[in-house]
XYZ file of C-alpha atoms in Angstrom:
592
model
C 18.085 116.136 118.138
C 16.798 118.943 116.097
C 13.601 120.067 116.393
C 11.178 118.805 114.209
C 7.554 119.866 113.653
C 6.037 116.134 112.825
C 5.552 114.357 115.623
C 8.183 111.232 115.856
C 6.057 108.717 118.391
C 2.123 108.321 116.986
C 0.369 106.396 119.878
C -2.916 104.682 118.525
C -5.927 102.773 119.609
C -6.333 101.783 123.181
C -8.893 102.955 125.855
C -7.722 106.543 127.097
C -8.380 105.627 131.167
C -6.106 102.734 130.273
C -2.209 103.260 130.621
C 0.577 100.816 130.046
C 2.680 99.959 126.544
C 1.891 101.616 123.295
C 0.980 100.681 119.737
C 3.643 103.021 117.801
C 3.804 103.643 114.373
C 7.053 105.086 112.559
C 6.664 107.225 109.406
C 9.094 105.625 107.018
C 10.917 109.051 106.604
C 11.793 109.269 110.307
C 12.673 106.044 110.570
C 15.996 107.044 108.479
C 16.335 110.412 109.897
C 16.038 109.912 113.508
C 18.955 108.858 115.891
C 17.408 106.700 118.271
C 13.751 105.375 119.006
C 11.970 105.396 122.390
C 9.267 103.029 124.223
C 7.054 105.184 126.325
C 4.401 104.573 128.315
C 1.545 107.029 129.948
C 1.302 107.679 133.290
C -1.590 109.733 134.710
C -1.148 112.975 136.589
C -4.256 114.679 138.522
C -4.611 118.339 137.656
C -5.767 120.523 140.327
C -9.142 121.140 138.971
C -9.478 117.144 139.198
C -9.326 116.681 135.210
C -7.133 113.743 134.591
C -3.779 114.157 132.101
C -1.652 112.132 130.731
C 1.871 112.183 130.582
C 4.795 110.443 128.323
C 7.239 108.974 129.694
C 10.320 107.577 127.833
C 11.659 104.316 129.257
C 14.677 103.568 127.487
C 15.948 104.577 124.048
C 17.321 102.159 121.277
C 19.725 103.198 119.331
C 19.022 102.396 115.911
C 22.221 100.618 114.778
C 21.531 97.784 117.271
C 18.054 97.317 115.656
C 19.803 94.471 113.187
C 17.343 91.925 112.264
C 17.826 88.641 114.779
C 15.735 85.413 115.330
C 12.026 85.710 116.103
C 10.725 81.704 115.114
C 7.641 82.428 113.450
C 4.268 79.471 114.014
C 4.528 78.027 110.482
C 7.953 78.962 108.604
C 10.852 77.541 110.154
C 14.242 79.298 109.952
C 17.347 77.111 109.468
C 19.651 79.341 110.485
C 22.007 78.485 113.427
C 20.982 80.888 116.694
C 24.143 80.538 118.546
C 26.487 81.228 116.146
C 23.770 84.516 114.258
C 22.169 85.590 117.843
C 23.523 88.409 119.855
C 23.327 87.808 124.125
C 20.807 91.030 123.495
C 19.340 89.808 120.606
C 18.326 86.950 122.676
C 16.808 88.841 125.460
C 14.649 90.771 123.334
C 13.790 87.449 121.631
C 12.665 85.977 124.431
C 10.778 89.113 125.482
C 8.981 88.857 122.272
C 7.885 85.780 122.512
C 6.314 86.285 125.960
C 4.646 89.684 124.844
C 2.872 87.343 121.993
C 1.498 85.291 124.762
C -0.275 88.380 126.340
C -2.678 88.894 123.328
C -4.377 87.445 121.146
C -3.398 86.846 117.156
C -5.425 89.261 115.748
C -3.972 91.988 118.790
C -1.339 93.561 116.303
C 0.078 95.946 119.079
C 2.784 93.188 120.480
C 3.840 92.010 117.278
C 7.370 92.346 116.552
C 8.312 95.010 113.477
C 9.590 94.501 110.330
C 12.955 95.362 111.894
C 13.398 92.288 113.721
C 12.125 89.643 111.313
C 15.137 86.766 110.306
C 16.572 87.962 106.638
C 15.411 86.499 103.472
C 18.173 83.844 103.302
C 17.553 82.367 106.828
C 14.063 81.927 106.156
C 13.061 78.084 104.312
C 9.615 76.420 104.064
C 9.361 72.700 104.178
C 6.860 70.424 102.296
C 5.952 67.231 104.249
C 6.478 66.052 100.359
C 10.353 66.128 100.822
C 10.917 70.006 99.123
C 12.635 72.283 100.812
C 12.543 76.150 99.087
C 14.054 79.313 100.137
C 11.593 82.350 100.930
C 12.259 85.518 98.508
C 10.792 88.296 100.668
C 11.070 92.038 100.672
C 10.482 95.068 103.129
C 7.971 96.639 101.804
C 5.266 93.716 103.103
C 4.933 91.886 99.277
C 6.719 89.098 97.631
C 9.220 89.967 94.750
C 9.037 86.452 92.713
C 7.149 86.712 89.327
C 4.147 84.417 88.286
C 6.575 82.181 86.635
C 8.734 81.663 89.510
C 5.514 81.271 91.714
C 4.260 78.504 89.761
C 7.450 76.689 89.548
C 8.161 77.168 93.420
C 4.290 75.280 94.119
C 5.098 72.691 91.217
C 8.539 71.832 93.192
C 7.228 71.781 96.697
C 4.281 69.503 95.256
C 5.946 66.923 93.173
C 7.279 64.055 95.599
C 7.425 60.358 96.510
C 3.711 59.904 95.739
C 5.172 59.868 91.875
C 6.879 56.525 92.031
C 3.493 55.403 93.551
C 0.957 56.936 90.720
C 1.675 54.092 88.289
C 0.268 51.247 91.220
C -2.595 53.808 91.733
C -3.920 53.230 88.396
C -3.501 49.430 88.623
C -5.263 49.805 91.479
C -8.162 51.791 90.340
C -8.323 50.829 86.224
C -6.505 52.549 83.801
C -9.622 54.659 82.423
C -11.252 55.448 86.388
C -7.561 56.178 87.352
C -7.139 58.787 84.590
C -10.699 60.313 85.607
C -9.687 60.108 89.181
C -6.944 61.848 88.876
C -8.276 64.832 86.586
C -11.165 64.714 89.745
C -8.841 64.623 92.472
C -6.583 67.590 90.958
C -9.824 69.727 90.375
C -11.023 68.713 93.839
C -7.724 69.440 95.840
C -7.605 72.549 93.799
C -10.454 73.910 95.564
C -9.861 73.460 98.588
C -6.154 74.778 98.296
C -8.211 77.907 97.200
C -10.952 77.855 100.247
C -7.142 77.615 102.193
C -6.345 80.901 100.196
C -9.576 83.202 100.636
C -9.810 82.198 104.589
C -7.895 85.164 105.768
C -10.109 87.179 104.302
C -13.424 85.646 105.256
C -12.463 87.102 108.514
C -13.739 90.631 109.474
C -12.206 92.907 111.144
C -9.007 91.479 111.944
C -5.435 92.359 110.537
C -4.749 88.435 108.875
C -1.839 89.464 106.803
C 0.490 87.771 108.963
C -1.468 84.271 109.212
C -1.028 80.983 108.437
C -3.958 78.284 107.692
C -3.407 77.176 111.228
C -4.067 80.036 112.929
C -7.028 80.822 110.983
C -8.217 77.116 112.317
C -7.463 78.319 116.209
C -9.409 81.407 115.337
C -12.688 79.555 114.064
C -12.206 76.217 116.069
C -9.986 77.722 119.173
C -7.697 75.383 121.439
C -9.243 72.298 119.315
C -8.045 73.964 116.060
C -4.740 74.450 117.246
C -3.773 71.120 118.315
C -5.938 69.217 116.095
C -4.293 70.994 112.839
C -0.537 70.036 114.377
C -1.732 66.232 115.062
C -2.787 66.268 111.633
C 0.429 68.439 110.291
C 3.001 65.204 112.773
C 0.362 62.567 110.456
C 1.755 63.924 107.168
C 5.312 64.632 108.386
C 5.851 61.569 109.781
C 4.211 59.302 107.129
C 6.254 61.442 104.916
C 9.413 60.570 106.578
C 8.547 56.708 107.543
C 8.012 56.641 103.365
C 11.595 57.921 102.714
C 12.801 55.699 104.973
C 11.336 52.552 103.143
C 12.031 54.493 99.934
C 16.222 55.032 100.938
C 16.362 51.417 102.031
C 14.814 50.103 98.964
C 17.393 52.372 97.066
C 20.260 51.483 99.373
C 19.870 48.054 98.787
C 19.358 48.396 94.987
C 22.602 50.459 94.665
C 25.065 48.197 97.147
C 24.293 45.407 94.798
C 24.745 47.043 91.242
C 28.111 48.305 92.825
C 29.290 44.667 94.230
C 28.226 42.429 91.001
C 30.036 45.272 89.165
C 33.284 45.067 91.054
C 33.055 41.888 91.621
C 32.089 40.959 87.868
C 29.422 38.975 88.663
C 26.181 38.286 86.176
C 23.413 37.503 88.198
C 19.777 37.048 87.479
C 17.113 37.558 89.513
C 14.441 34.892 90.229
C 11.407 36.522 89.012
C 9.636 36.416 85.618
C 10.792 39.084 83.299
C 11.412 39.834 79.831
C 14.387 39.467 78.059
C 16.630 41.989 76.222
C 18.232 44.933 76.986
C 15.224 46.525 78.271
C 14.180 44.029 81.064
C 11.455 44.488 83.297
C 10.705 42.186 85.888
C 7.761 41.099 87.893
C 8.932 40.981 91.660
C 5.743 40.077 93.193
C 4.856 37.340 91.309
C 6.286 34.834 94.089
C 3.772 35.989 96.618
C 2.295 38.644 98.569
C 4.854 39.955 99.943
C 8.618 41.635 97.874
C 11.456 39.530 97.097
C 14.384 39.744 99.327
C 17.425 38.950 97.655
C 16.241 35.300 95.558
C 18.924 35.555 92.938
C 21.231 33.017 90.746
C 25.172 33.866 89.851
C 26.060 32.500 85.968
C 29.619 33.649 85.990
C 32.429 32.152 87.995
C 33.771 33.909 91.254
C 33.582 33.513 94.649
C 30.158 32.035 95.226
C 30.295 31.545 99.184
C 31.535 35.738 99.307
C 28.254 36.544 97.158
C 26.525 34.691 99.506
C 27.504 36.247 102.329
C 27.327 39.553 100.866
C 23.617 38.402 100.034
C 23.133 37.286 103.679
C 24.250 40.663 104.881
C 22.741 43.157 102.477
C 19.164 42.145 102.756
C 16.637 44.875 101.590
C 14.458 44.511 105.014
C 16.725 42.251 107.378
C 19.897 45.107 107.653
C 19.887 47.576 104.838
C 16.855 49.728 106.861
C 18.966 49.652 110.100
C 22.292 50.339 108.421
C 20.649 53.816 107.312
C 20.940 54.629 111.787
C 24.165 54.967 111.764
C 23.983 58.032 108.989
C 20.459 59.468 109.465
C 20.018 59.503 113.592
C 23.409 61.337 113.991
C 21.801 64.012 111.716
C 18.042 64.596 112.995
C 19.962 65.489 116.200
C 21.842 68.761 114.608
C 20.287 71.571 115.783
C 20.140 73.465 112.959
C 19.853 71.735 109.299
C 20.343 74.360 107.055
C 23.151 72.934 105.371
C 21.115 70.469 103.727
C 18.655 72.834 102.607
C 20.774 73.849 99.872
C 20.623 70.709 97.912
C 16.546 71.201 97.193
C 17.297 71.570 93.844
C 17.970 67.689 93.643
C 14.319 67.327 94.037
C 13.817 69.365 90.488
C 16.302 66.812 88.894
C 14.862 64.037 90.358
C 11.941 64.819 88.852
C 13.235 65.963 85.354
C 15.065 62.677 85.059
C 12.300 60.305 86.273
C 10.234 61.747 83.286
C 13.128 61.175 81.254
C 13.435 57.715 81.957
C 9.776 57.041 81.670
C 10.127 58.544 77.995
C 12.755 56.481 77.016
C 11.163 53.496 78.450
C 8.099 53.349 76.756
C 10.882 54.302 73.715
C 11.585 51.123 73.767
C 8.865 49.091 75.262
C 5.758 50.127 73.009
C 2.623 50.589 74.197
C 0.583 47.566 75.419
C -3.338 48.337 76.102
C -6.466 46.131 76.085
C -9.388 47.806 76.987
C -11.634 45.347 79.072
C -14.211 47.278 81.307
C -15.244 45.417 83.636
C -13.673 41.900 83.289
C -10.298 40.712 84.069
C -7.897 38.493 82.261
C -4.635 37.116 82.643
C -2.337 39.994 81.724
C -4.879 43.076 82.224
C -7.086 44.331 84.316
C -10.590 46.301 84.274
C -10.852 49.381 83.156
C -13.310 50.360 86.646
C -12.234 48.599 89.676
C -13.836 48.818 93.456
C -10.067 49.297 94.605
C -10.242 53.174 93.396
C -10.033 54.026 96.897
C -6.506 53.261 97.072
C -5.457 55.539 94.419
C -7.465 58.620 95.695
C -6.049 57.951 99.033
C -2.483 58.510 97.407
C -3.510 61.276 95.154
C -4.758 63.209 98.508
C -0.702 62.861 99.370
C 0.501 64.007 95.832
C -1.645 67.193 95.640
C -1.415 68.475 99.159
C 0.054 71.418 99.790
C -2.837 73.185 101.700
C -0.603 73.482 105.100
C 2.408 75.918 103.074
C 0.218 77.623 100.308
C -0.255 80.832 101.906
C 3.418 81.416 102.265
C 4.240 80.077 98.921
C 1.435 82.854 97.811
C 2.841 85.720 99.821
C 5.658 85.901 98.029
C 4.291 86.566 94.797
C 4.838 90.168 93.287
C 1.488 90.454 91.585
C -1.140 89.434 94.478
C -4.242 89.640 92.120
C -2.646 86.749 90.314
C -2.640 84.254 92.996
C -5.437 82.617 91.868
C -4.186 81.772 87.851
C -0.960 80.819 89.421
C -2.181 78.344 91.980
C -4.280 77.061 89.223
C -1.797 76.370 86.647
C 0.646 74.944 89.030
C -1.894 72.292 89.884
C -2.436 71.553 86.568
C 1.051 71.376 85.833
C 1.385 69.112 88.952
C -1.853 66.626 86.928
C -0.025 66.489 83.561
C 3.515 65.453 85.148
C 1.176 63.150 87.494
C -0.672 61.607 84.345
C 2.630 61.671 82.003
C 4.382 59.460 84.648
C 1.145 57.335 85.712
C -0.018 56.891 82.438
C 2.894 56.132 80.036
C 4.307 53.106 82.346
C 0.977 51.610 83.036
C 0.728 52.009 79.340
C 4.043 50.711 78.331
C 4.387 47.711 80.942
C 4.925 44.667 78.873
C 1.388 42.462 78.826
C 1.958 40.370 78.063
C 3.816 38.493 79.157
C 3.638 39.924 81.743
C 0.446 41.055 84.026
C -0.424 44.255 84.568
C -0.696 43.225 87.863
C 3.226 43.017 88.270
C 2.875 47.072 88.478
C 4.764 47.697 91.566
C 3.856 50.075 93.907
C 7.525 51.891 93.674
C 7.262 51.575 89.792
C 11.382 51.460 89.426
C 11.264 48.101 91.145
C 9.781 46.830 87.919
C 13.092 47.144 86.646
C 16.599 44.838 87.591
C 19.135 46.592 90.165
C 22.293 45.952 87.282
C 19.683 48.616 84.738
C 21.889 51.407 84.014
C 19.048 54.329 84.012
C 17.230 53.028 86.734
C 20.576 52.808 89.104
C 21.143 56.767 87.994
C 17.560 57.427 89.067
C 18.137 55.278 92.620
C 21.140 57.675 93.532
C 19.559 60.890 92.588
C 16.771 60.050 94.744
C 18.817 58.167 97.694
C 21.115 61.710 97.704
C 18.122 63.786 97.736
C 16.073 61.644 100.462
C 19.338 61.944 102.686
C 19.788 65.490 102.579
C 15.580 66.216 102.953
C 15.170 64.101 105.728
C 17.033 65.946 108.039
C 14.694 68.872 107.190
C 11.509 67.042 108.045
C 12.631 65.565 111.093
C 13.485 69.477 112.444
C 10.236 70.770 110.929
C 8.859 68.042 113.052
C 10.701 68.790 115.851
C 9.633 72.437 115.901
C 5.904 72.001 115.609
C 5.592 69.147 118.221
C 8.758 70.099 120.941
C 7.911 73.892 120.936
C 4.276 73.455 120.834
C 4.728 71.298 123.705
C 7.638 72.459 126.149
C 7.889 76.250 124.108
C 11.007 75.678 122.796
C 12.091 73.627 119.483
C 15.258 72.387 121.550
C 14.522 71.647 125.052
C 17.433 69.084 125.405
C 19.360 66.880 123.882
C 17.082 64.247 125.385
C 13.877 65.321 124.465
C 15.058 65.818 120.864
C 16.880 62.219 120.736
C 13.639 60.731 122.267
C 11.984 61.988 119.405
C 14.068 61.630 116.682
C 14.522 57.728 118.367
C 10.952 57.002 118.084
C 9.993 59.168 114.267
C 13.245 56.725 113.091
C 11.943 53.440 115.071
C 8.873 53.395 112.941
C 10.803 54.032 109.843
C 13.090 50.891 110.783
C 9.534 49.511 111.715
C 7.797 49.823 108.523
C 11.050 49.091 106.534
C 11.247 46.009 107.918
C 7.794 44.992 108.209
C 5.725 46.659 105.905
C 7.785 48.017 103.078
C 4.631 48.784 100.750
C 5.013 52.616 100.465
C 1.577 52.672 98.424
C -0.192 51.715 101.392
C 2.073 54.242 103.601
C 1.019 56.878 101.213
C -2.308 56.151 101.029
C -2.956 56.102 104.936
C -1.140 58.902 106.277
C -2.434 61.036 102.954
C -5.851 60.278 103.799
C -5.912 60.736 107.341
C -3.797 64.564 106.996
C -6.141 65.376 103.912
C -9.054 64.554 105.823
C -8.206 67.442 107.903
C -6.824 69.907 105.863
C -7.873 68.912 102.624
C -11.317 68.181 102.884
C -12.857 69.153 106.774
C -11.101 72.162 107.827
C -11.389 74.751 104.395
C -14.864 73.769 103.776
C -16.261 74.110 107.368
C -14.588 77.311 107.563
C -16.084 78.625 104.694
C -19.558 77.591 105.691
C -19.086 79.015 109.184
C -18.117 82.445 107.962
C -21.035 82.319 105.129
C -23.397 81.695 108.108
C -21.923 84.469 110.319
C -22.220 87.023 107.198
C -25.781 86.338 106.619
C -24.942 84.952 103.098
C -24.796 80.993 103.693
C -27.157 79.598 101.288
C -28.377 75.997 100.652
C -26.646 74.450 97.721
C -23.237 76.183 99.378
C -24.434 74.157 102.105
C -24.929 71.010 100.214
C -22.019 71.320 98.245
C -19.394 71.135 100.895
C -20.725 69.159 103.113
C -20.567 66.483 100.576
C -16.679 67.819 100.472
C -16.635 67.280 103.957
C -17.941 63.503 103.536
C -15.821 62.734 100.246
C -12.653 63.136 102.717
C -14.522 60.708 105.521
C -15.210 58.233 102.589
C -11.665 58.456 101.471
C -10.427 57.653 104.812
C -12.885 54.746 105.819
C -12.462 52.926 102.141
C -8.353 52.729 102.757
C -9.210 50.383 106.301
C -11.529 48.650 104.045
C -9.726 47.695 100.918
């Protein structure tokens, strides 16, 4: 090497009677120009006058062409890239070397951390909503995001938007059509701020490097060992309510689909036996018959093979076998150990969206717009305009705007940092409009009469018959895009809970099958006897926004008021009333 004036290795911090493995920092400029980088540690020598000295010494050089990037599985953003087939033997080894240097220090100790060097690339690294979205991380090297504001908002709007939008039309059954529309301006406002508490934590913490953090370790900082595991009970909650959901959602789907496809093979006209409205644009009422859905009560008017259709009827039953035909195809999957195939189909959840609100518009095209504005009495084909079962629909709103557990990532990777703030808030409200579009313009253009408003089902597109062209096109796009997400959940919740556990996301093929055995079980479960996603929604979005909705940013930011010296009483006030909003929310959906 040629001599060189400036100093290559810069050792920092650290106690000088302490000796043992260096903080080093490269200067950018001899990072390119020199050969090969050393670890060092100092040993001490004794001088003769008794004066103590210290002396480098180089362990081991790397050469800098074998510093390629390799697998280091960050807490909260889970790479879906394949290790075996990506991961050098020596790659490996320094993983794993890594990973137990982390263990030696605590998170806010930045002289273990692994460098920029050894990060995954940009197109191994995905986040996952427990809302079904799976997006891509756009990251760059020099420590800031490279998306615009535009792309920023868009990303949050996609990872929002989910299942809870088939449900928003029951909600405001549920809750009146005028408290619904206020709840759901509330609730967006209300979420809103909290996602933003989520935001600013980092930085309510002094002295301490939190660039690298996630929400959850800025609850083990505040809360400790409690934080930690409390925030990843509350992170399985929302994953696996998301994923029990889709389950109930895919078999409802299934179902619809195998029987548009038969009667249209087969040529068979059949009706169901439910009230509904005639014409082209029928919509029926499926829970008129009782408490619980329709299975397959239906009448064939044209002439065919009656005993096949009723055998086809006996085996394709929307809860007695469609929910455990979906085994075969799904368990086989959860068990890959590396999904990232079907991570490049996220965009179906974009078109999903884009053609529900299409469908609603041409709906209501046709159907008109049926209100009767009674405020607090009910009649036969509308309901209140206040109802005491508003609980419900805030419990599913909590669902539909939560994104607090993946915001800081999604923020990260903005260019313009200052603007985090504007962009969160206009995706939220962008989130509220598509939210109140959708909610607002069925409830509005559901037939009453003749029929009830009470008919509103709480997937709104079983309001309409299985042979309706647009609603069949809708069924697929979601059925494709629920196949091809769940996969993704089940691995993000294999990561959290296997490698929190045993410290690795794949301990064996057992443990993983256990899991993925039981997460589907209670899909089959729920499919079969509780296939009311509304209520599915409702719980598991209360219980997982109680924690990091509601509790965890607002006692945070009181905490670190309090520790600065600036906590002051209506602060006080203010979100501890937060705090009790999300116990409310909770209690009311075990109560109503």
């Amino acid at each position: 090497m040629e001599e060189d004036t400036k100093p290559l290795l810069i050792p920092v911090g650290g106690d000088e009677c302490n000796y043992g493995i260096m903080n080093i920092q490269f200067s950018p400029e001899d990072f390119k120009c020199k050969s090969f980088l050393f670890q060092y540690c100092r040993l001490p020598i004794e001088a003769e006058d008794g004066t103590v000295v210290y002396k480098l010494l180089y362990l081991w050089p790397l050469q800098q062409e074998l510093l390629r990037p390799f697998h280091v599985e960050p807490t909260n953003i889970v790479s879906a890239s394949d290790d075996m087939q990506r991961v050098s033997d020596e790659a490996s080894a320094m993983n794993k070397r890594i990973h137990y240097y982390s263990r030696l220090t605590s998170p806010s100790d930045k002289a273990l951390v692994a460098p920029d060097h050894v990060l995954p690339a940009p197109d191994e690294i995905y986040v996952y909503s427990p809302l079904g979205t799976a997006f891509k991380v756009d990251s760059c090297t020099d420590g800031y995001g490279k998306n615009s504001s535009i792309v920023t908002i868009f990303v949050i709007w996609n990872t929002m938007m989910g299942t809870s939008i088939l449900s928003i039309p029951w909600g405001i059954k549920q809750a009146g059509f005028t408290s619904g529309v206020i709840l759901i301006v509330l609730m967006g406002i209300l979420t809103l701020y909290c996602c933003y508490r989520v935001v600013k934590s980092r930085k309510m913490i002094p002295l301490t490097d939190t660039s690298n953090w996630e929400f959850p370790d800025v609850c083990k900082y505040y809360f400790g060992s409690f934080g930690q595991w409390s925030s990843l009970l509350f992170s399985m909650v929302s994953l696996v309510g998301a994923m029990v959901v889709y389950w109930v959602l895919m078999s409802n789907f299934l179902f619809n689909t195998g029987k548009f496809i038969y009667n249209f093979v087969h040529d068979i006209n059949v009706t169901d036996i439910v009230p509904g409205t005639n014409g082209s644009n029928k919509v029926i009422c499926p829970n008129a018959a009782g408490d619980h859905p329709p299975q397959n009560r239906s009448v064939m008017f044209s002439s065919g093979n009656s005993t096949g259709f009723q055998l086809f009827e006996e085996w394709w039953s929307k809860s007695q076998t469609v929910p455990f035909y979906l085994i075969a195809v799904l368990l086989p999957l959860l068990n890959l150990k590396s999904p990232s195939f079907f991570a490049k189909f996220n965009v179906l959840g974009t078109v999903s969206v884009i053609y529900l609100v299409l469908l609603v518009t041409v709906k209501a095209a046709h159907l008109g717009i049926h209100l009767e504005f009674n405020w607090f009495t009910e009649n036969e084909f509308f309901v209140p305009e206040f109802r005491v079962l508003f609980p419900q629909l805030t419990g599913v709103l909590t669902l539909a705007f939560f994104i607090h557990n993946c915001v800081i990532t999604l923020l990260q990777n903005n260019k313009n940092q200052e603007n985090n703030v504007r962009d969160l808030s206009i995706a939220y409200f962008l989130v509220g409009l598509t939210y109140l579009y959708v909610g607002v313009i069925i409830f509005a253009s559901f037939p009453s009469p003749p029929l009830s408003k009470e008919c509103i089902e709480q997937n709104f597109l079983d309001n309409f018959p299985s042979n309706d062209i647009m609603s069949f096109i809708a069924r697929i796009f979601l059925l494709f895009q629920m196949i091809t997400v769940y996969p993704l959940l089940g691995y993000l919740a294999r990561v959290q809970l296997l490698r929190q556990v045993f410290g690795t996301a794949y301990p064996s093929v057992f443990h993983v099958l256990a899991l993925n055995i039981a997460i589907v079980g209670a899909g089959v479960a729920m499919a079969r006897f509780y296939p009311n996603i509304g209520g599915i929604i409702r719980y598991s979005g209360a219980t997982c926004g109680l924690a990091f909705v509601f509790v965890y940013p607002s006692l945070i930011y009181v905490i670190s008021l309090h520790r600065a010296g600036q906590l002051t009483w209506p602060a006080l006030i203010i979100h501890v009333f937060i705090i009790l909003l999300g116990l409310a929310n909770l209690i009311a959906q075990f109560l109503l």
